[in-house]
Amino acid sequence: MLKEFRHIIRIAETDLDGSQKVAQALTGIKGIGISLANTIVKRASISSETRLGLLSDMEIDEIRDIIDKPKKHGMPDWLLNRQKDTDTGKD
């Protein structure tokens, strides 16, 4: 069965180009650099060569979940953008 290619994928309120590789496309989201994007792809068990537009709905939901709850998926504190809250002093 052939997967349907989607040109635009919406993740984290951002429209991403489906023709780009997954990690490169994720860098289009504010706050996600290439290191964090590569880690998200590895945690989601997606091949780094896969194009974003070829991902299934389940894989996209997994990426959304990892972005929303990075600590639940074992992301190290140093990799996250906001390491320490200025008001509370907590990670």
PDB file of N, CA and C in Angstrom:
ATOM      1  N   MET A   1       0.834  -1.189   0.000  1.00  0.00           N
ATOM      2  CA  MET A   1       0.000   0.000   0.000  1.00  0.00           C
ATOM      3  C   MET A   1       0.871   1.242   0.000  1.00  0.00           C
ATOM      4  N   LEU A   2       0.582   2.163  -0.867  1.00  0.00           N
ATOM      5  CA  LEU A   2       1.368   3.379  -1.020  1.00  0.00           C
ATOM      6  C   LEU A   2       0.890   4.446  -0.056  1.00  0.00           C
ATOM      7  N   LYS A   3       1.835   5.085   0.643  1.00  0.00           N
ATOM      8  CA  LYS A   3       1.474   6.164   1.558  1.00  0.00           C
ATOM      9  C   LYS A   3       1.171   7.429   0.763  1.00  0.00           C
ATOM     10  N   GLU A   4       0.222   8.195   1.276  1.00  0.00           N
ATOM     11  CA  GLU A   4      -0.119   9.459   0.641  1.00  0.00           C
ATOM     12  C   GLU A   4       0.857  10.524   1.123  1.00  0.00           C
ATOM     13  N   PHE A   5       1.443  11.248   0.177  1.00  0.00           N
ATOM     14  CA  PHE A   5       2.388  12.307   0.511  1.00  0.00           C
ATOM     15  C   PHE A   5       1.619  13.578   0.852  1.00  0.00           C
ATOM     16  N   ARG A   6       1.984  14.202   1.982  1.00  0.00           N
ATOM     17  CA  ARG A   6       1.362  15.461   2.390  1.00  0.00           C
ATOM     18  C   ARG A   6       2.411  16.567   2.303  1.00  0.00           C
ATOM     19  N   HIS A   7       2.075  17.638   1.630  1.00  0.00           N
ATOM     20  CA  HIS A   7       3.026  18.728   1.407  1.00  0.00           C
ATOM     21  C   HIS A   7       3.198  19.622   2.622  1.00  0.00           C
ATOM     22  N   ILE A   8       2.152  19.779   3.407  1.00  0.00           N
ATOM     23  CA  ILE A   8       2.203  20.621   4.597  1.00  0.00           C
ATOM     24  C   ILE A   8       1.755  19.791   5.797  1.00  0.00           C
ATOM     25  N   ILE A   9       2.571  19.830   6.864  1.00  0.00           N
ATOM     26  CA  ILE A   9       2.253  19.145   8.112  1.00  0.00           C
ATOM     27  C   ILE A   9       2.241  20.215   9.204  1.00  0.00           C
ATOM     28  N   ARG A  10       1.202  20.213  10.013  1.00  0.00           N
ATOM     29  CA  ARG A  10       1.101  21.203  11.089  1.00  0.00           C
ATOM     30  C   ARG A  10       1.476  20.551  12.417  1.00  0.00           C
ATOM     31  N   ILE A  11       2.577  21.047  12.996  1.00  0.00           N
ATOM     32  CA  ILE A  11       3.050  20.579  14.299  1.00  0.00           C
ATOM     33  C   ILE A  11       3.391  21.814  15.125  1.00  0.00           C
ATOM     34  N   ALA A  12       2.925  21.847  16.370  1.00  0.00           N
ATOM     35  CA  ALA A  12       3.204  22.945  17.297  1.00  0.00           C
ATOM     36  C   ALA A  12       2.813  24.298  16.698  1.00  0.00           C
ATOM     37  N   GLU A  13       1.626  24.336  16.112  1.00  0.00           N
ATOM     38  CA  GLU A  13       1.074  25.555  15.517  1.00  0.00           C
ATOM     39  C   GLU A  13       1.980  26.164  14.447  1.00  0.00           C
ATOM     40  N   THR A  14       2.722  25.311  13.766  1.00  0.00           N
ATOM     41  CA  THR A  14       3.623  25.742  12.696  1.00  0.00           C
ATOM     42  C   THR A  14       3.420  24.840  11.491  1.00  0.00           C
ATOM     43  N   ASP A  15       3.300  25.435  10.320  1.00  0.00           N
ATOM     44  CA  ASP A  15       3.209  24.665   9.083  1.00  0.00           C
ATOM     45  C   ASP A  15       4.617  24.292   8.630  1.00  0.00           C
ATOM     46  N   LEU A  16       4.849  22.997   8.446  1.00  0.00           N
ATOM     47  CA  LEU A  16       6.170  22.511   8.059  1.00  0.00           C
ATOM     48  C   LEU A  16       6.110  21.910   6.665  1.00  0.00           C
ATOM     49  N   ASP A  17       7.210  22.034   5.934  1.00  0.00           N
ATOM     50  CA  ASP A  17       7.328  21.540   4.566  1.00  0.00           C
ATOM     51  C   ASP A  17       7.491  20.015   4.577  1.00  0.00           C
ATOM     52  N   GLY A  18       6.565  19.318   3.963  1.00  0.00           N
ATOM     53  CA  GLY A  18       6.587  17.864   3.937  1.00  0.00           C
ATOM     54  C   GLY A  18       7.672  17.274   3.063  1.00  0.00           C
ATOM     55  N   SER A  19       8.274  18.073   2.181  1.00  0.00           N
ATOM     56  CA  SER A  19       9.305  17.544   1.290  1.00  0.00           C
ATOM     57  C   SER A  19      10.684  17.487   1.952  1.00  0.00           C
ATOM     58  N   GLN A  20      10.832  18.079   3.130  1.00  0.00           N
ATOM     59  CA  GLN A  20      12.122  18.055   3.829  1.00  0.00           C
ATOM     60  C   GLN A  20      12.243  16.803   4.683  1.00  0.00           C
ATOM     61  N   LYS A  21      13.481  16.435   5.004  1.00  0.00           N
ATOM     62  CA  LYS A  21      13.708  15.335   5.930  1.00  0.00           C
ATOM     63  C   LYS A  21      13.159  15.758   7.290  1.00  0.00           C
ATOM     64  N   VAL A  22      12.760  14.793   8.096  1.00  0.00           N
ATOM     65  CA  VAL A  22      12.040  15.076   9.337  1.00  0.00           C
ATOM     66  C   VAL A  22      12.800  16.043  10.245  1.00  0.00           C
ATOM     67  N   ALA A  23      14.060  15.760  10.539  1.00  0.00           N
ATOM     68  CA  ALA A  23      14.820  16.605  11.462  1.00  0.00           C
ATOM     69  C   ALA A  23      14.966  18.020  10.922  1.00  0.00           C
ATOM     70  N   GLN A  24      15.240  18.161   9.650  1.00  0.00           N
ATOM     71  CA  GLN A  24      15.401  19.492   9.053  1.00  0.00           C
ATOM     72  C   GLN A  24      14.088  20.261   9.106  1.00  0.00           C
ATOM     73  N   ALA A  25      12.980  19.577   8.861  1.00  0.00           N
ATOM     74  CA  ALA A  25      11.672  20.234   8.895  1.00  0.00           C
ATOM     75  C   ALA A  25      11.330  20.693  10.312  1.00  0.00           C
ATOM     76  N   LEU A  26      11.689  19.901  11.320  1.00  0.00           N
ATOM     77  CA  LEU A  26      11.376  20.264  12.706  1.00  0.00           C
ATOM     78  C   LEU A  26      12.087  21.527  13.161  1.00  0.00           C
ATOM     79  N   THR A  27      13.200  21.866  12.534  1.00  0.00           N
ATOM     80  CA  THR A  27      13.905  23.096  12.914  1.00  0.00           C
ATOM     81  C   THR A  27      13.107  24.341  12.528  1.00  0.00           C
ATOM     82  N   GLY A  28      12.061  24.185  11.755  1.00  0.00           N
ATOM     83  CA  GLY A  28      11.188  25.302  11.417  1.00  0.00           C
ATOM     84  C   GLY A  28      10.310  25.732  12.578  1.00  0.00           C
ATOM     85  N   ILE A  29      10.246  24.916  13.625  1.00  0.00           N
ATOM     86  CA  ILE A  29       9.478  25.254  14.825  1.00  0.00           C
ATOM     87  C   ILE A  29      10.360  26.096  15.736  1.00  0.00           C
ATOM     88  N   LYS A  30       9.830  27.213  16.197  1.00  0.00           N
ATOM     89  CA  LYS A  30      10.590  28.105  17.066  1.00  0.00           C
ATOM     90  C   LYS A  30      11.029  27.360  18.324  1.00  0.00           C
ATOM     91  N   GLY A  31      12.312  27.428  18.622  1.00  0.00           N
ATOM     92  CA  GLY A  31      12.860  26.786  19.811  1.00  0.00           C
ATOM     93  C   GLY A  31      13.442  25.410  19.567  1.00  0.00           C
ATOM     94  N   ILE A  32      13.317  24.879  18.367  1.00  0.00           N
ATOM     95  CA  ILE A  32      13.874  23.558  18.063  1.00  0.00           C
ATOM     96  C   ILE A  32      15.039  23.729  17.089  1.00  0.00           C
ATOM     97  N   GLY A  33      16.231  23.414  17.574  1.00  0.00           N
ATOM     98  CA  GLY A  33      17.422  23.444  16.734  1.00  0.00           C
ATOM     99  C   GLY A  33      17.686  22.059  16.182  1.00  0.00           C
ATOM    100  N   ILE A  34      18.759  21.925  15.437  1.00  0.00           N
ATOM    101  CA  ILE A  34      19.062  20.656  14.779  1.00  0.00           C
ATOM    102  C   ILE A  34      19.386  19.545  15.785  1.00  0.00           C
ATOM    103  N   SER A  35      20.048  19.871  16.884  1.00  0.00           N
ATOM    104  CA  SER A  35      20.372  18.842  17.890  1.00  0.00           C
ATOM    105  C   SER A  35      19.111  18.288  18.530  1.00  0.00           C
ATOM    106  N   LEU A  36      18.216  19.167  18.922  1.00  0.00           N
ATOM    107  CA  LEU A  36      16.963  18.731  19.531  1.00  0.00           C
ATOM    108  C   LEU A  36      16.114  17.987  18.500  1.00  0.00           C
ATOM    109  N   ALA A  37      16.088  18.454  17.272  1.00  0.00           N
ATOM    110  CA  ALA A  37      15.312  17.797  16.216  1.00  0.00           C
ATOM    111  C   ALA A  37      15.828  16.373  15.977  1.00  0.00           C
ATOM    112  N   ASN A  38      17.137  16.190  15.918  1.00  0.00           N
ATOM    113  CA  ASN A  38      17.707  14.852  15.733  1.00  0.00           C
ATOM    114  C   ASN A  38      17.355  13.930  16.891  1.00  0.00           C
ATOM    115  N   THR A  39      17.358  14.467  18.116  1.00  0.00           N
ATOM    116  CA  THR A  39      17.005  13.663  19.282  1.00  0.00           C
ATOM    117  C   THR A  39      15.534  13.272  19.248  1.00  0.00           C
ATOM    118  N   ILE A  40      14.669  14.187  18.827  1.00  0.00           N
ATOM    119  CA  ILE A  40      13.241  13.891  18.710  1.00  0.00           C
ATOM    120  C   ILE A  40      13.024  12.759  17.711  1.00  0.00           C
ATOM    121  N   VAL A  41      13.716  12.822  16.581  1.00  0.00           N
ATOM    122  CA  VAL A  41      13.585  11.782  15.548  1.00  0.00           C
ATOM    123  C   VAL A  41      14.042  10.430  16.087  1.00  0.00           C
ATOM    124  N   LYS A  42      15.136  10.407  16.839  1.00  0.00           N
ATOM    125  CA  LYS A  42      15.627   9.147  17.404  1.00  0.00           C
ATOM    126  C   LYS A  42      14.662   8.592  18.442  1.00  0.00           C
ATOM    127  N   ARG A  43      14.114   9.462  19.307  1.00  0.00           N
ATOM    128  CA  ARG A  43      13.173   9.018  20.346  1.00  0.00           C
ATOM    129  C   ARG A  43      11.881   8.492  19.731  1.00  0.00           C
ATOM    130  N   ALA A  44      11.499   9.036  18.579  1.00  0.00           N
ATOM    131  CA  ALA A  44      10.288   8.589  17.903  1.00  0.00           C
ATOM    132  C   ALA A  44      10.536   7.353  17.039  1.00  0.00           C
ATOM    133  N   SER A  45      11.771   6.881  16.986  1.00  0.00           N
ATOM    134  CA  SER A  45      12.164   5.710  16.190  1.00  0.00           C
ATOM    135  C   SER A  45      11.814   5.869  14.717  1.00  0.00           C
ATOM    136  N   ILE A  46      12.181   7.028  14.177  1.00  0.00           N
ATOM    137  CA  ILE A  46      11.948   7.331  12.766  1.00  0.00           C
ATOM    138  C   ILE A  46      13.309   7.417  12.079  1.00  0.00           C
ATOM    139  N   SER A  47      13.396   6.920  10.874  1.00  0.00           N
ATOM    140  CA  SER A  47      14.634   6.986  10.111  1.00  0.00           C
ATOM    141  C   SER A  47      14.966   8.448   9.803  1.00  0.00           C
ATOM    142  N   SER A  48      16.228   8.792   9.899  1.00  0.00           N
ATOM    143  CA  SER A  48      16.649  10.177   9.652  1.00  0.00           C
ATOM    144  C   SER A  48      16.530  10.569   8.183  1.00  0.00           C
ATOM    145  N   GLU A  49      16.385   9.595   7.305  1.00  0.00           N
ATOM    146  CA  GLU A  49      16.272   9.871   5.869  1.00  0.00           C
ATOM    147  C   GLU A  49      14.822  10.045   5.407  1.00  0.00           C
ATOM    148  N   THR A  50      13.867   9.816   6.287  1.00  0.00           N
ATOM    149  CA  THR A  50      12.453   9.886   5.928  1.00  0.00           C
ATOM    150  C   THR A  50      12.017  11.334   5.719  1.00  0.00           C
ATOM    151  N   ARG A  51      11.189  11.550   4.719  1.00  0.00           N
ATOM    152  CA  ARG A  51      10.613  12.871   4.463  1.00  0.00           C
ATOM    153  C   ARG A  51       9.393  13.059   5.366  1.00  0.00           C
ATOM    154  N   LEU A  52       9.205  14.261   5.865  1.00  0.00           N
ATOM    155  CA  LEU A  52       8.116  14.551   6.789  1.00  0.00           C
ATOM    156  C   LEU A  52       6.755  14.229   6.188  1.00  0.00           C
ATOM    157  N   GLY A  53       6.573  14.484   4.925  1.00  0.00           N
ATOM    158  CA  GLY A  53       5.295  14.257   4.267  1.00  0.00           C
ATOM    159  C   GLY A  53       4.905  12.797   4.122  1.00  0.00           C
ATOM    160  N   LEU A  54       5.838  11.895   4.357  1.00  0.00           N
ATOM    161  CA  LEU A  54       5.561  10.459   4.240  1.00  0.00           C
ATOM    162  C   LEU A  54       5.242   9.790   5.576  1.00  0.00           C
ATOM    163  N   LEU A  55       5.285  10.548   6.670  1.00  0.00           N
ATOM    164  CA  LEU A  55       5.029   9.971   7.984  1.00  0.00           C
ATOM    165  C   LEU A  55       3.548   9.664   8.163  1.00  0.00           C
ATOM    166  N   SER A  56       3.279   8.632   8.943  1.00  0.00           N
ATOM    167  CA  SER A  56       1.897   8.278   9.257  1.00  0.00           C
ATOM    168  C   SER A  56       1.372   9.210  10.351  1.00  0.00           C
ATOM    169  N   ASP A  57       0.075   9.191  10.555  1.00  0.00           N
ATOM    170  CA  ASP A  57      -0.529  10.012  11.607  1.00  0.00           C
ATOM    171  C   ASP A  57      -0.007   9.607  12.984  1.00  0.00           C
ATOM    172  N   MET A  58       0.231   8.327  13.194  1.00  0.00           N
ATOM    173  CA  MET A  58       0.758   7.861  14.484  1.00  0.00           C
ATOM    174  C   MET A  58       2.158   8.406  14.745  1.00  0.00           C
ATOM    175  N   GLU A  59       3.003   8.429  13.711  1.00  0.00           N
ATOM    176  CA  GLU A  59       4.368   8.947  13.874  1.00  0.00           C
ATOM    177  C   GLU A  59       4.343  10.452  14.147  1.00  0.00           C
ATOM    178  N   ILE A  60       3.458  11.168  13.485  1.00  0.00           N
ATOM    179  CA  ILE A  60       3.348  12.615  13.711  1.00  0.00           C
ATOM    180  C   ILE A  60       2.826  12.881  15.116  1.00  0.00           C
ATOM    181  N   ASP A  61       1.868  12.090  15.586  1.00  0.00           N
ATOM    182  CA  ASP A  61       1.368  12.238  16.947  1.00  0.00           C
ATOM    183  C   ASP A  61       2.466  11.960  17.965  1.00  0.00           C
ATOM    184  N   GLU A  62       3.327  10.991  17.675  1.00  0.00           N
ATOM    185  CA  GLU A  62       4.454  10.686  18.565  1.00  0.00           C
ATOM    186  C   GLU A  62       5.416  11.876  18.636  1.00  0.00           C
ATOM    187  N   ILE A  63       5.690  12.502  17.503  1.00  0.00           N
ATOM    188  CA  ILE A  63       6.559  13.686  17.482  1.00  0.00           C
ATOM    189  C   ILE A  63       5.915  14.815  18.289  1.00  0.00           C
ATOM    190  N   ARG A  64       4.621  15.018  18.112  1.00  0.00           N
ATOM    191  CA  ARG A  64       3.908  16.061  18.877  1.00  0.00           C
ATOM    192  C   ARG A  64       4.006  15.795  20.370  1.00  0.00           C
ATOM    193  N   ASP A  65       3.841  14.536  20.773  1.00  0.00           N
ATOM    194  CA  ASP A  65       3.906  14.178  22.187  1.00  0.00           C
ATOM    195  C   ASP A  65       5.300  14.426  22.753  1.00  0.00           C
ATOM    196  N   ILE A  66       6.322  14.098  21.989  1.00  0.00           N
ATOM    197  CA  ILE A  66       7.700  14.321  22.445  1.00  0.00           C
ATOM    198  C   ILE A  66       7.976  15.814  22.591  1.00  0.00           C
ATOM    199  N   ILE A  67       7.477  16.631  21.664  1.00  0.00           N
ATOM    200  CA  ILE A  67       7.681  18.079  21.751  1.00  0.00           C
ATOM    201  C   ILE A  67       6.933  18.649  22.954  1.00  0.00           C
ATOM    202  N   ASP A  68       5.721  18.162  23.208  1.00  0.00           N
ATOM    203  CA  ASP A  68       4.918  18.671  24.320  1.00  0.00           C
ATOM    204  C   ASP A  68       5.442  18.230  25.681  1.00  0.00           C
ATOM    205  N   LYS A  69       5.933  16.997  25.780  1.00  0.00           N
ATOM    206  CA  LYS A  69       6.387  16.441  27.060  1.00  0.00           C
ATOM    207  C   LYS A  69       7.768  15.821  26.906  1.00  0.00           C
ATOM    208  N   PRO A  70       8.806  16.639  26.729  1.00  0.00           N
ATOM    209  CA  PRO A  70      10.137  16.081  26.457  1.00  0.00           C
ATOM    210  C   PRO A  70      10.721  15.273  27.611  1.00  0.00           C
ATOM    211  N   LYS A  71      10.460  15.658  28.844  1.00  0.00           N
ATOM    212  CA  LYS A  71      11.041  14.930  29.982  1.00  0.00           C
ATOM    213  C   LYS A  71      10.428  13.545  30.124  1.00  0.00           C
ATOM    214  N   LYS A  72       9.167  13.394  29.735  1.00  0.00           N
ATOM    215  CA  LYS A  72       8.503  12.086  29.781  1.00  0.00           C
ATOM    216  C   LYS A  72       9.212  11.093  28.863  1.00  0.00           C
ATOM    217  N   HIS A  73       9.814  11.602  27.804  1.00  0.00           N
ATOM    218  CA  HIS A  73      10.483  10.752  26.819  1.00  0.00           C
ATOM    219  C   HIS A  73      11.997  10.685  27.042  1.00  0.00           C
ATOM    220  N   GLY A  74      12.459  11.154  28.192  1.00  0.00           N
ATOM    221  CA  GLY A  74      13.861  11.006  28.551  1.00  0.00           C
ATOM    222  C   GLY A  74      14.814  12.022  27.947  1.00  0.00           C
ATOM    223  N   MET A  75      14.307  13.191  27.577  1.00  0.00           N
ATOM    224  CA  MET A  75      15.195  14.239  27.046  1.00  0.00           C
ATOM    225  C   MET A  75      16.035  14.804  28.186  1.00  0.00           C
ATOM    226  N   PRO A  76      17.330  14.952  27.989  1.00  0.00           N
ATOM    227  CA  PRO A  76      18.174  15.525  29.044  1.00  0.00           C
ATOM    228  C   PRO A  76      17.894  17.013  29.218  1.00  0.00           C
ATOM    229  N   ASP A  77      18.075  17.503  30.463  1.00  0.00           N
ATOM    230  CA  ASP A  77      17.796  18.911  30.770  1.00  0.00           C
ATOM    231  C   ASP A  77      18.621  19.864  29.914  1.00  0.00           C
ATOM    232  N   TRP A  78      19.871  19.510  29.643  1.00  0.00           N
ATOM    233  CA  TRP A  78      20.752  20.430  28.927  1.00  0.00           C
ATOM    234  C   TRP A  78      20.337  20.618  27.469  1.00  0.00           C
ATOM    235  N   LEU A  79      19.528  19.710  26.939  1.00  0.00           N
ATOM    236  CA  LEU A  79      19.116  19.796  25.546  1.00  0.00           C
ATOM    237  C   LEU A  79      17.907  20.710  25.356  1.00  0.00           C
ATOM    238  N   LEU A  80      17.176  20.953  26.429  1.00  0.00           N
ATOM    239  CA  LEU A  80      15.974  21.771  26.334  1.00  0.00           C
ATOM    240  C   LEU A  80      16.330  23.248  26.340  1.00  0.00           C
ATOM    241  N   ASN A  81      15.496  24.042  25.695  1.00  0.00           N
ATOM    242  CA  ASN A  81      15.752  25.463  25.539  1.00  0.00           C
ATOM    243  C   ASN A  81      15.767  26.203  26.862  1.00  0.00           C
ATOM    244  N   ARG A  82      14.765  25.985  27.664  1.00  0.00           N
ATOM    245  CA  ARG A  82      14.636  26.713  28.913  1.00  0.00           C
ATOM    246  C   ARG A  82      15.091  25.812  30.045  1.00  0.00           C
ATOM    247  N   GLN A  83      16.342  25.942  30.407  1.00  0.00           N
ATOM    248  CA  GLN A  83      16.907  25.029  31.394  1.00  0.00           C
ATOM    249  C   GLN A  83      16.516  25.398  32.814  1.00  0.00           C
ATOM    250  N   LYS A  84      16.373  26.696  33.067  1.00  0.00           N
ATOM    251  CA  LYS A  84      16.035  27.104  34.435  1.00  0.00           C
ATOM    252  C   LYS A  84      15.071  28.279  34.350  1.00  0.00           C
ATOM    253  N   ASP A  85      13.942  28.147  35.047  1.00  0.00           N
ATOM    254  CA  ASP A  85      12.953  29.208  35.099  1.00  0.00           C
ATOM    255  C   ASP A  85      13.481  30.323  35.992  1.00  0.00           C
ATOM    256  N   THR A  86      13.413  31.556  35.524  1.00  0.00           N
ATOM    257  CA  THR A  86      13.965  32.676  36.300  1.00  0.00           C
ATOM    258  C   THR A  86      13.155  32.972  37.550  1.00  0.00           C
ATOM    259  N   ASP A  87      11.866  32.672  37.556  1.00  0.00           N
ATOM    260  CA  ASP A  87      11.027  32.957  38.715  1.00  0.00           C
ATOM    261  C   ASP A  87      11.176  31.893  39.799  1.00  0.00           C
ATOM    262  N   THR A  88      11.100  30.621  39.408  1.00  0.00           N
ATOM    263  CA  THR A  88      11.128  29.553  40.402  1.00  0.00           C
ATOM    264  C   THR A  88      12.513  28.957  40.607  1.00  0.00           C
ATOM    265  N   GLY A  89      13.380  29.081  39.619  1.00  0.00           N
ATOM    266  CA  GLY A  89      14.715  28.505  39.719  1.00  0.00           C
ATOM    267  C   GLY A  89      14.755  27.019  39.436  1.00  0.00           C
ATOM    268  N   LYS A  90      13.645  26.451  38.980  1.00  0.00           N
ATOM    269  CA  LYS A  90      13.575  25.020  38.693  1.00  0.00           C
ATOM    270  C   LYS A  90      13.712  24.776  37.202  1.00  0.00           C
ATOM    271  N   ASP A  91      14.153  23.562  36.865  1.00  0.00           N
ATOM    272  CA  ASP A  91      14.252  23.167  35.450  1.00  0.00           C
ATOM    273  C   ASP A  91      12.867  22.941  34.885  1.00  0.00           C
TER     274      ASP A  91
END
